[in-house]
Structure formats: structure tokens, C-alpha cells
Amino acid sequence: MKLRNIALSNIKRRKAKISFLLAGLMVGVATVVALVTITITLNQDIEEKLDRFGANIVISPRTEGLSLAYGGISLGGVSYNVKEISSEEVARIDRIKNRKNIKVIAPKTLGVVAISSKSVLLAGIDVPRELEMKQWWQIEGRAPETDSEVLAGKVVAESLGLSPGSSIAIKGRELKVSGVIGATGSQDDEILFTSIATAQSLLGKEGLYSLVEVSALCRDCPVDEIVAQISAQIPGARVSAVQQVVKSKMQALDHLVKLTMGISAVVLFIGVLIVMVTMMGSIKERTREIGIFRAIGFRQGHIMKIILLEAVIVSFAAGVLGWIFGIGVAKVSLPLFAEGEAGAVALNLSLAVGAVLMAVLTGLLSSIYPAMKAVRMAPNEALRILY
Amino acid sequence: MSFITVRNMGKRYESGGVPVDALNGVSLQVGQGEFLAVVGESGSGKSTLLSLLGGLDRPTEGSLEVDGLDVYSLRGEKLADFRSEYLGFVFQSFQLIPYLTTLENTMLPLAIAPMKNREKRAAGIHALRRVGLEDKIDRLPHQLSGGEQERAALARAIVNDPPVLLADEPTGNLDSKNGEAVMNLLKDLNREGITIVMVTHNLGYTRYASRTIKLQDGRIVPFTDDDSSCAVTFETERKTAEEGGDSSGAARIAVPVTAAVPVT
Ligand SMILES: Nc1ncnc2c1ncn2[C@@H]1O[C@H](COP(=O)(O)OP(=O)(O)OP(=O)(O)O)[C@@H](O)[C@H]1O
Ligand SMILES: [Mg+2]
């Protein structure tokens, strides 16, 4: 028999009261967990969608001449003799402070080549990186795996009569078409893609890049800062951000987050209040019991230990159950908020820890005051209490 | 030699702005191994005296010495430690913890003792055997009869072998058969050396005590124990006094005697 056995016996034998307390706290925790989880999940959902948008920072050489357009984005004059970006400069992007926010760096070498007397825009790409950035590409056939393969945009393929497996000759070099990209509605439809090495050698631009697309789309990304940091690293280039879409999406999300926080705060407040009142009542009820403990020589600290241990056990359980319950509610109700794929809720470790901590803190805080009051009473007085 | 010494003790309660002197200039000595009975009308201050002997409250004036220790000079939790070391309490209303079994209730004072669980259990069972409850150790208080609850409370009071047992009407809620049983237990414990101070309404039980004092309006007044039939008289008088508001009735049985030894 130790002090903790007293606490455990109380929990074990007064199930009805304890369950009531536990349920109250659990519902509070569950509500907050559900709301936060829904927000986080929607957040991630939007983040993923934003990632699929592709590049949001474009680095191009400074140029005084005319510009060609690429995907609606102003580029350096790719077909004329302008300064290009060197691979050494591309490497410098890795050194910026916010490197961790950058998901993909996709350098390209662009140029015009003649194929069966037609002028075609040839783009040398880092295939895996490009594919990561352009997740919407639907390739008939497969992506190029060697330097002697090309990937054709839909329009180019139609105009040159290409299909997976066919061959083309550029500047006397035989290249095989590994795949054709399904129509994207963008500039990509009119480009012939190949490996950087091949493009650079065909265009005579060894070690040079025409532009670098950077994907740094993520929530809270300081895009402006990233742009500034890259500009500082590559002074000779023009760095521009495509932000509009991101900003408006983020704003919508921010409203949702604020709403969730507001509701959570209210729920939490009410929950804490309920737990406090219940705890106070239950400790007051036990004043006489506390008088007995005091009479047989327990110190105030001993009794506090019993009461607080009970509070911690009950509220810890409420926290864990509340978290599980909250995740369940989020899972069930998420399809109401987000169109499309349901079921995959975001399991956030800090939310789990936070939920349990919050419950335990609430339990502790609401029992400390009444417990202190009760144990400080003269034992005589406490024993006299009638209930 | 005096084991417990009360000097000029007073306790004043303020209830609704009206001061009530529950105890007034009480001086008293109890020797080691004595069995002291405290009688008196309802409201005469018996419980107040007992709780002050047990350090359950602080007196308004006066001092208490137990085993050479000036109890009310103890600060903070030292008073709790004093209770733990010196005292066992038995109350009229049993005061068992409702969610603990008989054995757990009995072992309660040992929960804070530096003993092995096995030893605590052995001590608890020993104390329960002492009061004849060894076959009910796993019952909860509400599954025990009143007499059994009182005996469980007694077992709890003696489980850590305290030198002093303070009992406030231990037979108050019991019929005469159970009451006698508890009294016999107290007598046995006293014979084994425990010092007992017991408050009782039943003058018949004063014959178990080695000495009886009487309280009246918070003061010690002389008491005679020559006639146990006066127990009935006392009870009757008390009732009359309570009902009729005539407190002088009970005073008639108080005859000067040497039993109470007030010190000055
Ligand atoms: N907490 C308190 N506040 C105010 N007055 C009190 C308090 N406790 C006791 N009293 C008063 O002090 C006096 C003595 O009370 P006490 O409980 O000591 O009497 P008692 O002799 O034990 O009576 P009984 O035989 O009925 O138990 C009574 O007048 C009572 O009303
Ligand atoms: Mg009393």
C-alpha cells in the first residue's frame, strides 16, 4: 500500500464519477483534435495541389533583347545570342539560406533546331527533376532514359508525325522518340525534350543553361526571400516569382486556420470550465476524506500527491482517448470538407502530444486550487464537513 | 509521570460574529498507560478537547506537551508527522474511506511509512485479527455492519502501534453488545500499554477507564463514578436538558471527586 494505490483504488471503485470527468475532458480534446486535424489535412491537400502547379520561381539570364515567352512567363531571348546561366551559377542555388524550402531545381537548355526543314524548340532537361515538377504530364510510351532519346510535346509529335519508337535526326544525330506527352495546353506541347547533355551538345551550349525553374511551393514559404536570396547568389540572372495563385490559396487557408483556432479556443475554454467545476465539486466532496488522511498523519504534500496523481491519470487517459476519438471524427467528416480522396487524415505527432499535454494540464490546473484549499483546512474542520 | 500535559488550554470559535468558548482554561495530565474517559453534556467541549489533544486544530491559548514535545510549537507539516508517530484516532462516525477495502483502510497510516508492502500487509492483517475482522479484509466499508466498521477504524488506529489512542465516542453508533465488544478491545489494548483518551456519552463505559473527567461549558468539573446507574440518570438528564433547554439538570449529578486532576 502506497499513496499511488490509494489514487488507483479511488479510480477503480468510483467508476461512474471518474467516467463523467473523463468523458467531459475527452469530448473537449476530441473536438479540438478533430478541428485541427481537418485543417492540417486540408492544408496538406492544398500544399500537394500547389506542388503540382510546377515552378513558381523562374531564373533567366538578363537580356536587353527581345523576349520569348515560355508558359506565359517572360524568358530571356532564348533563340538569340544572349548570356546564358552557367552550371556553376546553378549550383549556387543550393547555397541559399532557405534551401530546405526548395523542392525542385530544374535547369533547362533551350534552343531552336531544324528537323525535316521545320524549326523546333529543343529543350534539354534533367528528366527526373522535370518529371517531379510536372506531375501532370501524361506520357504515352516512357520518359527518356538515355542521351539518345527524346520526349515530344503533343503538337510537335503531330506536326512531325512522331510516335513512341520512331526516330528523328537532328544535326545528323539519330535520336529515338521514347514517348509523347499528352496535350497539356501549355508551351510544353510545342517542345521537343531531351537530356541536358544532348541538348547542350546539339545547340553548342556546353555547360550553359537558358533558364532554371525552381519549385518552392509550400505553405509558409517565404517566396520573396527565396527570390532575393537567389538573386544575390546569381547577380547576372533575373529571378521572378509567380505568386498570385499561391497567395490567394494561402489566404483562403489562413481564414480556415483562423476559424478553426477560434472554435478550438471556445471549445477548449468550455471544456476547461466543465472540468474545473467537476474537479472542484469532486474534491469538495472529498473534504472529509482529506480530514481523515490528515488525522492519521498524512502531510499536505501526501494528500496533494494522491489527488494530483488521480487527476493526471484520468486526464492522461482523457487526452489519449480524446485524440483517438478526434482523429476518428476527422476521418469521418473530412469528405464533407475536401472533395476527392477521403480517409487519409494527417497524423501529426505534435498534435497528439499537444492533445495529451493539454488534457493533463487542464486536469492538473483544475484540481490544484481546490485540493490546496482542502488540504490547508484544519483537519478538525475537514472532518466536520457533512455531505 | 505525565505523558500528556495540557496547560490552561482554551479554544474560541467565532461563529457568525459570536465568540463561543468551546474550551476554557483546561489543564490536565495523563500518565503513560492511563485510560482516561471524558464525559459531559453535548456541547460541553469534549470533541474540541480531543481534537486539540490530537493536534487536529490549534488552541486559542494554552499548550500541549506529549512525551516532552511541545506539540503546538510544531510548525507546518511537523504537526502531521507528530500525529503519524504518536496518535491513533477513532471517531464516532467511523470515518473509513469508502473506496478502500477493510485491509486497505487499516493499512492507510502505513501508506506513508518506509516499509515493504509485505510488512504493511502483515501489520494490517495483524491489527484486523486483533479486532476480530480478519475474515472481512476485502470488504468495502458499506459491506460492513456498524460494529465491524468501528472495529475496522480501531484496527486502523492501532496498526502503527501509536503510544496514544484518541477515541471520540467510539461506541456512539453501536448497540450495547457491539459497544461492550469495542470497550473490551480498548481495555485489552490499554492493558498492553497504549494510553487512551476516550470521549463517551455512556457513563456505564467509564468503568473501563482508569479515570474519568467531566467537561461542562468548556471547563473540567468534578465527576463521581461511584454509581454506574447514574449513567441512565445522566442520559435522561441530558435528554431533558436538551429538550427543555435546562442545562442545570445535568449539573446535579456532578459531585466533587478526586478523579479529575487539574494541574495549574
Ligand atoms: N467549528 C465550530 N465553529 C463554531 N462553534 C463550534 C465549532 N465546533 C464546535 N463549536 C462549539 O463549541 C462547543 C463545543 O463543541 P464540541 O463539539 O466540543 O462539543 P461536544 O462536547 O463534543 O458535544 P457532543 O457531545 O454533542 O459531541 C459547542 O458549543 C459547539 O457549538
Ligand atoms: Mg463531540
XYZ file of C-alpha atoms and ligand atoms in Angstrom:
683
model
C 0.000 0.000 0.000
C 1.487 3.223 -1.202
C -0.023 6.614 -1.872
C -0.493 5.715 -5.502
C -2.528 2.673 -4.513
C -4.984 4.992 -2.822
C -5.336 7.036 -6.003
C -5.732 3.893 -8.107
C -8.333 2.436 -5.755
C -10.343 5.606 -5.977
C -10.293 5.494 -9.756
C -11.120 1.805 -9.769
C -14.003 1.957 -7.351
C -15.644 5.241 -8.277
C -16.011 4.497 -11.935
C -19.204 6.473 -12.514
C -17.804 9.786 -11.276
C -14.446 9.281 -12.889
C -16.057 8.344 -16.207
C -18.075 11.527 -16.186
C -14.958 13.605 -15.682
C -13.088 11.599 -18.257
C -15.882 11.933 -20.811
C -16.083 15.697 -20.358
C -12.397 16.202 -20.896
C -12.311 13.670 -23.711
C -15.031 15.429 -25.711
C -13.154 18.707 -25.396
C -9.888 17.179 -26.553
C -11.607 15.252 -29.349
C -13.244 18.393 -30.728
C -10.010 20.303 -30.818
C -8.112 17.357 -32.307
C -10.765 16.846 -34.980
C -10.783 20.507 -35.969
C -7.026 20.799 -36.058
C -6.649 17.538 -37.957
C -9.168 18.619 -40.573
C -7.300 21.889 -41.001
C -3.931 20.192 -41.250
C -5.237 17.687 -43.737
C -6.817 20.348 -45.925
C -3.592 22.257 -45.650
C -1.569 19.328 -46.867
C -4.085 18.710 -49.580
C -3.714 22.257 -50.855
C 0.047 22.063 -50.483
C 0.113 18.996 -52.673
C -2.058 20.678 -55.236
C 0.203 23.702 -55.171
C 3.199 21.477 -55.716
C 1.535 20.148 -58.812
C 1.352 23.666 -60.177
C 5.014 23.390 -61.027
C 7.570 26.133 -60.882
C 6.909 29.290 -59.027
C 10.323 30.847 -59.423
C 11.989 31.248 -62.792
C 15.620 32.207 -63.204
C 16.603 33.536 -66.591
C 19.585 35.420 -67.910
C 19.358 39.172 -68.041
C 18.908 40.324 -71.565
C 18.466 43.577 -73.385
C 16.939 41.967 -76.411
C 13.507 40.674 -77.197
C 11.928 38.065 -75.070
C 10.390 34.797 -75.987
C 7.563 33.536 -73.910
C 7.517 30.258 -72.144
C 4.384 29.104 -70.425
C 3.185 32.643 -70.184
C 6.348 33.551 -68.371
C 8.718 36.022 -69.834
C 12.054 34.417 -70.599
C 15.331 35.608 -71.793
C 15.709 35.692 -75.554
C 16.355 32.034 -75.827
C 16.908 31.899 -79.527
C 19.421 34.681 -79.747
C 22.907 35.139 -78.571
C 22.363 36.173 -75.039
C 24.208 35.411 -71.908
C 23.369 32.008 -70.534
C 23.458 30.678 -66.980
C 26.455 28.546 -66.193
C 26.260 25.273 -64.300
C 28.413 26.868 -61.638
C 25.720 29.508 -61.180
C 23.009 26.851 -60.973
C 24.984 25.110 -58.260
C 24.934 28.296 -56.228
C 21.174 27.996 -55.725
C 21.972 25.149 -53.353
C 23.728 27.543 -51.070
C 20.835 29.851 -50.219
C 19.589 30.047 -46.674
C 16.118 28.732 -47.463
C 17.367 25.761 -49.464
C 15.157 23.438 -47.470
C 12.064 25.165 -48.847
C 13.052 24.425 -52.406
C 11.594 21.235 -53.691
C 12.902 21.015 -57.226
C 15.583 22.858 -59.183
C 15.078 22.150 -62.852
C 17.616 23.765 -65.185
C 16.995 23.792 -68.915
C 18.973 24.464 -72.036
C 16.768 25.789 -74.830
C 17.419 26.381 -78.465
C 15.936 26.089 -81.928
C 16.849 23.201 -84.164
C 15.741 22.234 -87.622
C 14.098 18.880 -88.134
C 12.988 17.974 -91.638
C 13.105 21.675 -92.521
C 10.889 22.685 -89.622
C 12.098 24.861 -86.759
C 11.516 23.177 -83.456
C 12.211 24.356 -79.941
C 14.555 21.855 -78.308
C 14.768 21.733 -74.502
C 17.436 19.897 -72.580
C 16.032 18.848 -69.237
C 17.088 16.959 -66.156
C 14.473 14.270 -66.740
C 13.751 13.082 -63.174
C 13.564 16.635 -61.812
C 11.355 17.793 -64.638
C 9.019 14.878 -64.062
C 8.842 15.671 -60.368
C 7.865 19.207 -61.167
C 5.450 18.405 -63.930
C 3.467 15.695 -62.309
C 0.568 16.287 -64.641
C 2.480 15.088 -67.669
C 0.889 12.021 -69.110
C 3.406 10.241 -71.224
C 2.485 7.818 -73.910
C 5.477 5.487 -74.059
C 8.040 6.430 -71.443
C 10.351 9.199 -70.395
C 13.828 9.362 -71.973
C 16.344 7.171 -70.191
C 19.424 7.718 -72.296
C 21.041 10.684 -74.011
C 19.883 9.459 -77.376
C 16.191 9.620 -76.597
C 13.683 12.449 -76.904
C 10.262 13.176 -75.495
C 7.922 15.014 -77.813
C 5.210 17.506 -76.937
C 1.823 16.703 -78.452
C 1.895 19.413 -81.109
C 5.470 18.679 -82.138
C 4.684 14.973 -82.370
C 1.697 15.638 -84.601
C 3.474 18.098 -86.825
C 6.477 15.814 -87.309
C 4.433 12.620 -87.266
C 6.230 11.185 -84.286
C 5.120 8.355 -82.041
C 6.917 6.317 -79.404
C 9.556 4.270 -81.134
C 10.044 6.485 -84.153
C 13.361 8.141 -84.924
C 14.409 11.630 -85.840
C 17.657 13.148 -86.950
C 18.926 16.426 -85.551
C 22.105 17.877 -86.963
C 22.946 14.455 -88.235
C 22.434 12.786 -84.940
C 19.970 9.909 -84.700
C 17.554 10.212 -81.756
C 14.792 7.865 -80.718
C 11.376 9.051 -79.543
C 10.788 7.346 -76.193
C 7.417 8.922 -75.564
C 4.881 11.586 -76.400
C 3.406 13.893 -73.787
C -0.370 14.110 -73.799
C -1.762 17.565 -74.529
C -1.105 19.913 -71.613
C -2.456 23.101 -73.078
C 0.842 24.783 -72.310
C 4.001 25.662 -74.193
C 5.251 22.163 -73.397
C 3.092 20.836 -76.248
C 5.378 22.513 -78.761
C 8.709 21.435 -77.357
C 10.960 18.509 -78.003
C 12.594 17.413 -74.758
C 15.866 15.596 -74.430
C 18.629 15.235 -71.891
C 20.623 18.290 -70.966
C 23.831 16.798 -72.292
C 22.309 16.064 -75.688
C 20.676 19.461 -75.988
C 23.820 21.271 -74.927
C 25.938 19.462 -77.468
C 23.366 19.828 -80.266
C 22.951 23.540 -79.528
C 26.618 24.173 -78.863
C 25.954 25.407 -75.357
C 28.118 23.074 -73.292
C 27.762 23.810 -69.578
C 25.220 26.538 -70.176
C 21.587 26.827 -69.256
C 18.925 29.058 -70.699
C 16.740 29.115 -67.628
C 16.179 27.441 -64.330
C 12.768 26.668 -62.969
C 12.543 26.375 -59.219
C 9.650 24.861 -57.339
C 9.398 26.219 -53.844
C 5.724 25.868 -53.366
C 4.905 25.098 -49.837
C 2.920 26.651 -47.060
C 4.674 29.488 -45.264
C 7.408 29.556 -47.912
C 8.981 32.982 -47.834
C 8.953 33.143 -51.630
C 10.034 36.775 -51.691
C 13.003 35.966 -49.547
C 13.948 32.976 -51.639
C 13.828 35.160 -54.733
C 16.074 37.714 -53.071
C 18.480 35.043 -51.897
C 18.786 33.523 -55.367
C 19.261 36.969 -56.920
C 22.081 37.594 -54.517
C 23.728 34.302 -55.451
C 23.357 34.797 -59.200
C 23.662 38.516 -59.800
C 23.700 38.097 -63.562
C 20.262 36.499 -63.714
C 16.736 37.712 -63.480
C 14.743 35.932 -60.812
C 10.999 36.268 -60.855
C 8.274 34.689 -58.778
C 4.869 33.518 -59.833
C 2.906 34.222 -56.750
C -0.636 35.195 -57.396
C -2.093 31.723 -57.288
C -0.162 30.802 -54.214
C -1.119 33.923 -52.361
C -4.835 33.636 -52.877
C -4.804 29.950 -51.949
C -2.851 30.656 -48.829
C -5.231 33.410 -47.883
C -8.215 31.096 -48.122
C -6.367 28.617 -45.997
C -5.452 31.242 -43.454
C -9.111 32.080 -42.992
C -9.836 28.433 -42.359
C -6.994 28.190 -39.868
C -8.228 31.281 -38.029
C -11.750 29.910 -37.896
C -10.501 26.587 -36.553
C -8.368 28.282 -33.952
C -11.329 30.366 -32.829
C -13.646 27.380 -32.496
C -10.928 25.357 -30.799
C -10.319 28.103 -28.289
C -14.004 28.340 -27.422
C -14.378 24.573 -27.111
C -11.247 24.371 -25.030
C -12.418 27.152 -22.756
C -15.788 25.500 -22.161
C -14.117 22.135 -21.654
C -11.682 23.532 -19.126
C -14.543 25.212 -17.310
C -16.556 21.987 -17.104
C -13.569 20.010 -15.893
C -12.742 22.670 -13.319
C -16.243 22.742 -11.892
C -16.423 18.946 -11.785
C -12.994 18.660 -10.203
C -13.803 21.294 -7.624
C -17.026 19.525 -6.755
C -15.368 16.167 -6.501
C -12.618 17.473 -4.254
C -15.067 19.330 -2.053
C -16.969 16.105 -1.730
C -13.796 14.529 -0.516
C -13.019 17.147 2.104
C -13.973 14.778 4.899
C -11.799 12.092 3.382
C -8.974 14.598 3.321
C -9.681 15.239 7.011
C -9.224 11.520 7.672
C -5.923 11.483 5.801
C -4.783 14.457 7.833
C -5.925 12.906 11.123
C -3.869 9.787 10.535
C -0.812 11.882 9.906
C -0.578 12.404 6.136
C 1.225 15.569 5.230
C -0.469 18.072 2.929
C 2.024 17.040 0.294
C 0.996 13.392 0.607
C -2.634 14.246 0.002
C -1.796 16.565 -2.875
C 0.126 13.711 -4.387
C -2.894 11.413 -4.198
C -5.265 13.966 -5.697
C -2.928 15.171 -8.408
C -1.959 11.630 -9.346
C -5.611 10.832 -9.842
C -6.040 13.965 -11.920
C -3.036 13.102 -14.071
C -4.142 9.508 -14.648
C -7.693 10.473 -15.545
C -6.760 13.412 -17.730
C -3.974 11.499 -19.454
C -6.483 8.810 -20.373
C -8.920 11.502 -21.483
C -6.201 13.043 -23.638
C -5.300 9.782 -25.350
C -8.912 8.710 -25.859
C -9.838 12.220 -26.960
C -7.088 12.163 -29.540
C -8.193 8.798 -30.933
C -11.807 9.915 -30.942
C -10.921 13.241 -32.573
C -8.939 11.562 -35.349
C -11.921 9.270 -35.917
C -14.286 12.216 -36.204
C -11.890 13.958 -38.588
C -11.698 10.862 -40.739
C -15.456 10.561 -40.942
C -16.146 14.234 -41.566
C -13.248 15.096 -43.854
C -15.038 14.077 -47.054
C -17.560 16.817 -46.231
C -14.814 19.417 -46.471
C -12.483 18.174 -49.136
C -13.549 16.875 -52.498
C -11.864 13.784 -53.740
C -9.722 11.341 -51.839
C -11.033 10.700 -48.333
C -9.686 8.637 -45.494
C -6.131 9.836 -45.442
C -6.051 12.137 -42.434
C -2.834 13.776 -41.434
C -1.430 12.172 -38.276
C 0.544 14.863 -36.609
C 2.810 13.855 -33.730
C 2.889 17.268 -32.118
C -0.900 17.380 -32.204
C -1.057 14.040 -30.369
C 1.451 15.183 -27.784
C -0.259 18.560 -27.551
C -3.672 16.995 -27.018
C -2.444 14.804 -24.177
C -0.489 17.662 -22.624
C -3.485 19.934 -22.879
C -5.701 17.379 -21.145
C -3.203 16.721 -18.382
C -2.628 20.416 -17.839
C -6.345 21.077 -17.642
C -6.800 18.234 -15.173
C -3.910 19.404 -13.034
C -4.751 23.079 -13.084
C -8.356 22.499 -12.181
C -7.528 20.240 -9.255
C -4.597 22.110 -7.759
C -6.600 25.024 -6.406
C -9.458 23.118 -4.728
C -7.011 20.488 -3.481
C -4.776 23.120 -1.906
C -7.795 24.686 -0.265
C -8.954 21.355 1.102
C -5.602 20.192 2.436
C -4.930 23.518 4.121
C -8.097 23.292 6.166
C -7.672 22.363 9.805
C -8.191 18.569 9.844
C -10.766 19.134 12.518
C -12.764 21.345 10.238
C -12.481 18.937 7.331
C -13.725 16.021 9.433
C -16.741 18.032 10.445
C -17.922 18.511 6.865
C -21.228 16.815 6.243
C -22.232 15.612 2.852
C 4.899 10.656 35.339
C 2.774 12.665 32.995
C 2.831 11.622 29.328
C 0.301 14.164 28.120
C 0.204 17.582 29.751
C -2.433 20.162 28.884
C -1.829 23.610 30.308
C -4.504 26.253 30.557
C -5.939 25.357 27.170
C -8.656 27.466 25.591
C -10.412 27.310 22.254
C -12.656 30.045 20.984
C -14.760 29.623 17.858
C -16.183 32.628 16.073
C -19.490 31.593 14.609
C -21.347 34.377 12.888
C -19.525 37.044 14.852
C -20.477 35.453 18.166
C -17.475 34.048 20.011
C -18.005 30.623 21.568
C -15.565 29.428 24.176
C -15.642 25.697 23.494
C -12.780 25.182 25.933
C -11.806 27.459 28.737
C -8.657 27.176 30.843
C -8.427 23.406 30.746
C -5.416 21.872 32.452
C -4.922 18.150 32.544
C -2.310 15.439 32.908
C -2.497 11.930 31.555
C 0.071 9.370 32.600
C 1.554 6.770 30.297
C -0.689 3.711 30.133
C -3.686 5.529 31.567
C -7.211 5.061 30.224
C -8.951 8.398 30.597
C -12.678 8.779 29.960
C -14.103 12.213 29.184
C -17.787 12.750 29.798
C -20.024 15.771 29.673
C -23.127 17.138 28.094
C -23.451 17.692 24.421
C -21.649 20.864 23.504
C -19.515 20.838 26.627
C -16.319 20.741 24.574
C -15.341 17.066 24.638
C -14.677 16.747 20.917
C -12.867 20.065 20.943
C -10.582 18.842 23.714
C -9.916 15.564 21.945
C -9.092 17.226 18.620
C -6.715 19.580 20.400
C -5.065 16.612 22.131
C -4.607 15.168 18.645
C -3.234 18.284 17.006
C -6.189 18.433 14.627
C -6.649 22.119 15.304
C -4.745 24.842 17.096
C -5.842 26.115 20.519
C -6.593 29.788 21.033
C -4.463 29.684 24.155
C -2.528 27.272 26.320
C -0.151 24.485 25.426
C 0.029 20.753 24.957
C 3.010 18.581 25.730
C 3.201 14.963 24.647
C 6.202 12.854 25.575
C 8.110 16.038 26.370
C 7.254 17.532 22.978
C 5.631 20.972 22.874
C 3.075 19.973 20.219
C 1.755 23.375 19.221
C 5.196 24.824 18.745
C 5.479 22.436 15.804
C 5.230 24.286 12.534
C 3.807 23.219 9.230
C 3.890 19.543 8.434
C 5.674 18.629 11.658
C 2.254 18.515 13.274
C 1.179 15.877 10.735
C 4.334 13.914 11.470
C 3.509 14.122 15.187
C 0.067 12.624 14.530
C 1.564 9.931 12.395
C 4.085 8.983 15.063
C 2.103 9.312 18.281
C -1.578 9.020 17.627
C -4.348 6.707 16.606
C -7.809 8.188 16.141
C -11.203 6.541 16.400
C -14.284 8.553 15.604
C -17.931 8.014 16.295
C -18.826 8.076 12.628
C -16.065 5.551 11.806
C -14.585 7.759 9.096
C -13.490 4.962 6.831
C -12.502 5.769 3.264
C -15.446 4.477 1.203
C -13.452 3.220 -1.781
C -10.834 1.318 0.187
C -11.296 -2.223 1.497
C -11.120 -3.073 5.170
C -7.492 -4.063 4.822
C -6.616 -1.002 2.739
C -8.338 1.261 5.261
C -6.417 -0.443 8.023
C -3.095 -0.041 6.236
C -3.788 3.620 5.433
C -1.488 5.078 8.131
C 1.311 2.900 6.757
C 0.957 4.291 3.229
C 3.485 6.960 4.128
C 5.716 4.670 6.191
C 9.046 3.446 4.834
C 8.041 -0.212 4.999
C 7.858 -3.022 2.500
C 4.406 -3.777 1.119
C 4.624 -7.230 2.609
C 5.278 -5.813 6.070
C 2.414 -3.337 5.692
C 0.062 -6.126 4.764
C 1.218 -8.240 7.666
C 0.737 -5.332 10.084
C -2.728 -4.642 8.645
C -3.808 -8.248 8.978
C -2.372 -8.416 12.475
C -4.389 -5.343 13.510
C -7.549 -6.757 11.925
C -7.040 -10.063 13.707
C -6.683 -8.074 16.908
C -10.207 -6.662 16.416
C -11.619 -9.914 15.044
C -12.115 -8.782 11.443
C -9.542 -10.980 9.725
C -12.228 -12.719 7.671
C -13.595 -9.447 6.190
C -10.402 -7.901 4.843
C -11.604 -7.470 1.263
C -14.961 -5.887 2.011
C -15.684 -2.261 1.324
C -16.951 -0.188 4.283
C -20.555 -0.214 3.066
C -20.464 -4.006 3.151
C -19.683 -3.999 6.887
C -22.029 -3.619 9.850
C -21.676 -0.593 12.097
C -19.836 -2.606 14.726
C -17.499 -4.024 12.120
C -16.826 -0.558 10.721
C -15.971 0.691 14.181
C -13.624 -2.229 14.695
C -12.008 -1.570 11.319
C -11.500 2.041 12.377
C -9.955 0.759 15.597
C -7.657 -1.542 13.659
C -6.557 1.423 11.551
C -5.900 3.448 14.696
C -3.579 0.825 16.177
C -1.915 -0.516 13.036
C 1.252 1.507 13.539
C 1.438 0.910 17.306
C 0.916 4.504 18.407
C 1.559 5.257 22.080
C -1.724 7.183 22.338
C -5.228 6.315 21.174
C -7.817 9.099 20.994
C -11.404 7.924 20.693
C -14.388 10.216 20.233
C -17.497 8.288 21.188
C -16.277 5.043 19.671
C -19.485 3.310 20.742
C -21.794 6.151 19.835
C -23.366 4.410 16.867
C -23.321 0.893 18.260
C -25.811 -1.191 20.202
C -24.820 -2.269 23.687
C -23.451 -5.660 22.594
C -21.146 -4.167 19.968
C -20.390 -1.302 22.288
C -19.214 -3.654 25.017
C -17.110 -5.540 22.491
C -15.351 -2.356 21.421
C -14.867 -1.326 25.041
C -13.316 -4.684 25.862
C -10.972 -4.264 22.926
C -9.960 -0.834 24.183
C -9.408 -2.260 27.645
C -7.184 -5.009 26.238
C -5.188 -2.503 24.207
C -4.798 -0.357 27.288
C -3.522 -3.358 29.244
C -0.930 -3.836 26.538
C 0.320 -0.365 27.281
C -1.424 2.067 24.949
C -2.543 5.307 26.558
C -6.214 6.000 25.810
C -8.309 9.138 25.989
C -11.932 8.346 25.201
C -14.939 10.623 24.974
C -18.200 8.878 25.798
C -21.810 9.659 26.468
C -22.337 6.335 28.164
C -21.424 6.656 31.820
C -21.546 2.871 32.086
C -18.393 2.685 29.995
C -16.439 4.839 32.412
C -15.886 1.671 34.437
C -13.459 0.508 31.737
C -11.431 3.647 32.259
C -8.807 4.125 34.907
C -10.002 7.682 35.441
C -12.880 9.879 34.307
C -13.118 13.622 33.915
C -16.171 15.655 33.172
C -16.434 18.732 30.999
C -19.060 21.383 31.416
C -19.190 24.560 29.371
C -15.610 24.040 28.324
C -14.238 23.532 31.833
C -13.267 20.470 33.813
C -15.657 19.891 36.673
C -15.566 17.172 39.324
C -17.131 13.827 38.462
C -18.217 10.872 40.533
C -18.107 7.334 39.242
C -19.387 5.576 42.357
C -22.746 4.683 40.873
C -22.962 3.230 37.384
C -26.737 3.598 37.495
C -26.175 7.287 37.145
C -25.356 6.501 33.535
C -29.056 6.199 32.986
C -29.661 9.266 35.047
C -27.113 11.170 33.033
C -28.571 10.130 29.722
C -32.060 11.019 30.898
C -30.964 14.307 32.318
C -29.126 15.112 29.156
C -32.169 14.492 27.053
C -34.275 16.624 29.382
C -31.697 19.334 29.296
C -31.533 19.305 25.512
C -35.249 19.267 25.040
C -36.174 21.680 27.777
C -33.153 23.902 27.329
C -32.474 23.469 31.047
C -28.801 22.780 31.380
C -28.773 22.847 35.154
C -30.363 19.393 35.269
C -27.248 17.588 34.236
C -25.121 19.525 36.653
C -26.902 17.875 39.572
C -25.056 14.622 39.079
C -21.711 16.325 39.102
C -20.397 15.681 42.555
C -16.931 16.798 43.551
C -14.478 13.941 43.476
C -10.775 13.349 43.178
C -10.824 11.576 39.796
C -10.064 14.621 37.751
C -6.672 16.080 38.497
C -6.426 19.516 37.002
C -2.964 20.969 37.013
C -2.313 24.630 37.363
N -16.268 24.892 14.169
C -17.010 25.431 15.134
N -17.500 26.664 14.977
C -18.240 27.231 15.945
N -18.561 26.635 17.067
C -18.114 25.385 17.287
C -17.322 24.718 16.326
N -17.025 23.496 16.801
C -17.613 23.417 17.994
N -18.264 24.533 18.290
C -18.965 24.821 19.522
O -18.122 24.521 20.598
C -18.815 23.894 21.625
C -18.179 22.553 21.969
O -18.323 21.683 20.875
P -17.858 20.178 20.929
O -18.034 19.597 19.600
O -16.510 20.139 21.526
O -18.881 19.557 21.954
P -19.026 18.046 22.461
O -18.848 18.045 23.904
O -18.155 17.157 21.666
O -20.539 17.756 22.092
P -21.204 16.369 21.650
O -21.311 15.548 22.870
O -22.531 16.774 21.153
O -20.324 15.782 20.613
C -20.252 23.780 21.170
O -20.985 24.831 21.713
C -20.160 23.931 19.692
O -21.324 24.541 19.178
Mg -18.454 15.600 20.229
